[in-house]
């Protein structure tokens, strides 16, 4: 018995130039916000961009981007709808934003299913919003999408940065490219995380300040792009 | 109509398997389709016939279906998935991503969504036959 879906994934990814997995060892560090704003920023610069929310049990990017009332089209597969300039894919199309309790094997299965039926077409960038941690989604991504590159998000906390080291060492061991590290929710000008990142031989992509006003912009894409947060995310683009 | 995407996967997987077994020609492709995904067999068969490459020109596609068996992890109750118990939207969502069954289906005995899909989830390539 062979799972046939795995055999078609390369073909589905063929016309995508770069796949950027926004990931972290710890939860709540800002991956979804960064992935969403990075997607919007790249689209605004004229790139063809897809955004795929891979946090199946707690999807957030549709809320950040205020996406509602759209569904993919069916044409010998699934064609993600274009929203705010992004080809947008999420399990919420199928879970109708209700609780979807999934065990690890289910997460894998859903990921393989969506990767094998989604037709992205030609893209410059596919941005993936990953669930936290080094779990099923991360391992499957490494196994199934050979061209995936990781963008690792941390906070200034040593607790978060310790997980960056672990994730980076796993990825390095497997020769998976790491775009670099983004430090989010900075409260001061400390250079510690920058130095530690460089000591690991990784690129420090950007330091994003803690912005108490970001909450008010959630769901409003124009206002999201007007924040300091977005300006700092834009700094990542030349390194991609 | 996303059966086409699944058919493409079957053809790609069968071609890969044939490559491994060094088969020049494939004569039979055995496919198992689980009922949870509610694949339209007519469309799947038609798509397979349209997508097949040279290697498959004499191939017969043998499709068997399997009941979807679910078992509750909390109380151990086993039951068979029945599409008729779902509304149309839920059934369609499960058709695309069978895992969202955990959103719409609960254990009929204890009400838990924590069940295992023991058998009959989706499309499997069971085996191929061919000539070297
Ligand atoms: N720079 C920032 N300033 C202020 N609030 C922020 C900042 N970055 C993220 N947040 C807030 O922190 C919370 C977590 O952000 P987000 O959901 O993007 O994190 P995540 O890493 O995706 O979380 P999870 O691991 O649960 O997926 C959100 O409420 C978000 O609005
Ligand atoms: Mg998130
Ligand atoms: Zn039960």
mmCIF file of C-alpha atoms in Angstrom, chain A residues 33 37 64 184-187 208-230:
data_model
loop_
_atom_site.group_PDB
_atom_site.id
_atom_site.type_symbol
_atom_site.label_atom_id
_atom_site.label_comp_id
_atom_site.label_asym_id
_atom_site.label_seq_id
_atom_site.Cartn_x
_atom_site.Cartn_y
_atom_site.Cartn_z
ATOM 1 C CA UNK A 33 1.465 38.326 12.300
ATOM 2 C CA UNK A 37 2.416 41.044 6.886
ATOM 3 C CA UNK A 64 -5.243 39.006 10.967
ATOM 4 C CA UNK A 184 9.956 40.275 17.695
ATOM 5 C CA UNK A 185 8.443 42.232 20.586
ATOM 6 C CA UNK A 186 11.626 44.124 21.390
ATOM 7 C CA UNK A 187 11.188 46.322 24.480
ATOM 8 C CA UNK A 208 10.534 44.378 15.571
ATOM 9 C CA UNK A 209 9.538 46.552 18.535
ATOM 10 C CA UNK A 210 6.667 45.704 20.810
ATOM 11 C CA UNK A 211 3.778 47.780 19.494
ATOM 12 C CA UNK A 212 0.755 48.098 21.784
ATOM 13 C CA UNK A 213 -1.284 49.543 18.926
ATOM 14 C CA UNK A 214 -0.968 46.507 16.655
ATOM 15 C CA UNK A 215 -4.105 44.924 18.129
ATOM 16 C CA UNK A 216 -6.273 47.727 16.726
ATOM 17 C CA UNK A 217 -5.078 47.036 13.189
ATOM 18 C CA UNK A 218 -5.891 43.325 13.196
ATOM 19 C CA UNK A 219 -8.328 42.501 10.424
ATOM 20 C CA UNK A 220 -7.574 45.742 8.541
ATOM 21 C CA UNK A 221 -4.893 45.141 5.960
ATOM 22 C CA UNK A 222 -4.298 48.774 5.028
ATOM 23 C CA UNK A 223 -3.725 49.778 8.605
ATOM 24 C CA UNK A 224 -1.520 46.731 9.214
ATOM 25 C CA UNK A 225 0.788 47.893 6.448
ATOM 26 C CA UNK A 226 0.968 51.359 7.993
ATOM 27 C CA UNK A 227 2.474 50.170 11.268
ATOM 28 C CA UNK A 228 6.092 50.261 12.418
ATOM 29 C CA UNK A 229 5.761 46.527 12.640
ATOM 30 C CA UNK A 230 5.237 46.380 8.872
#
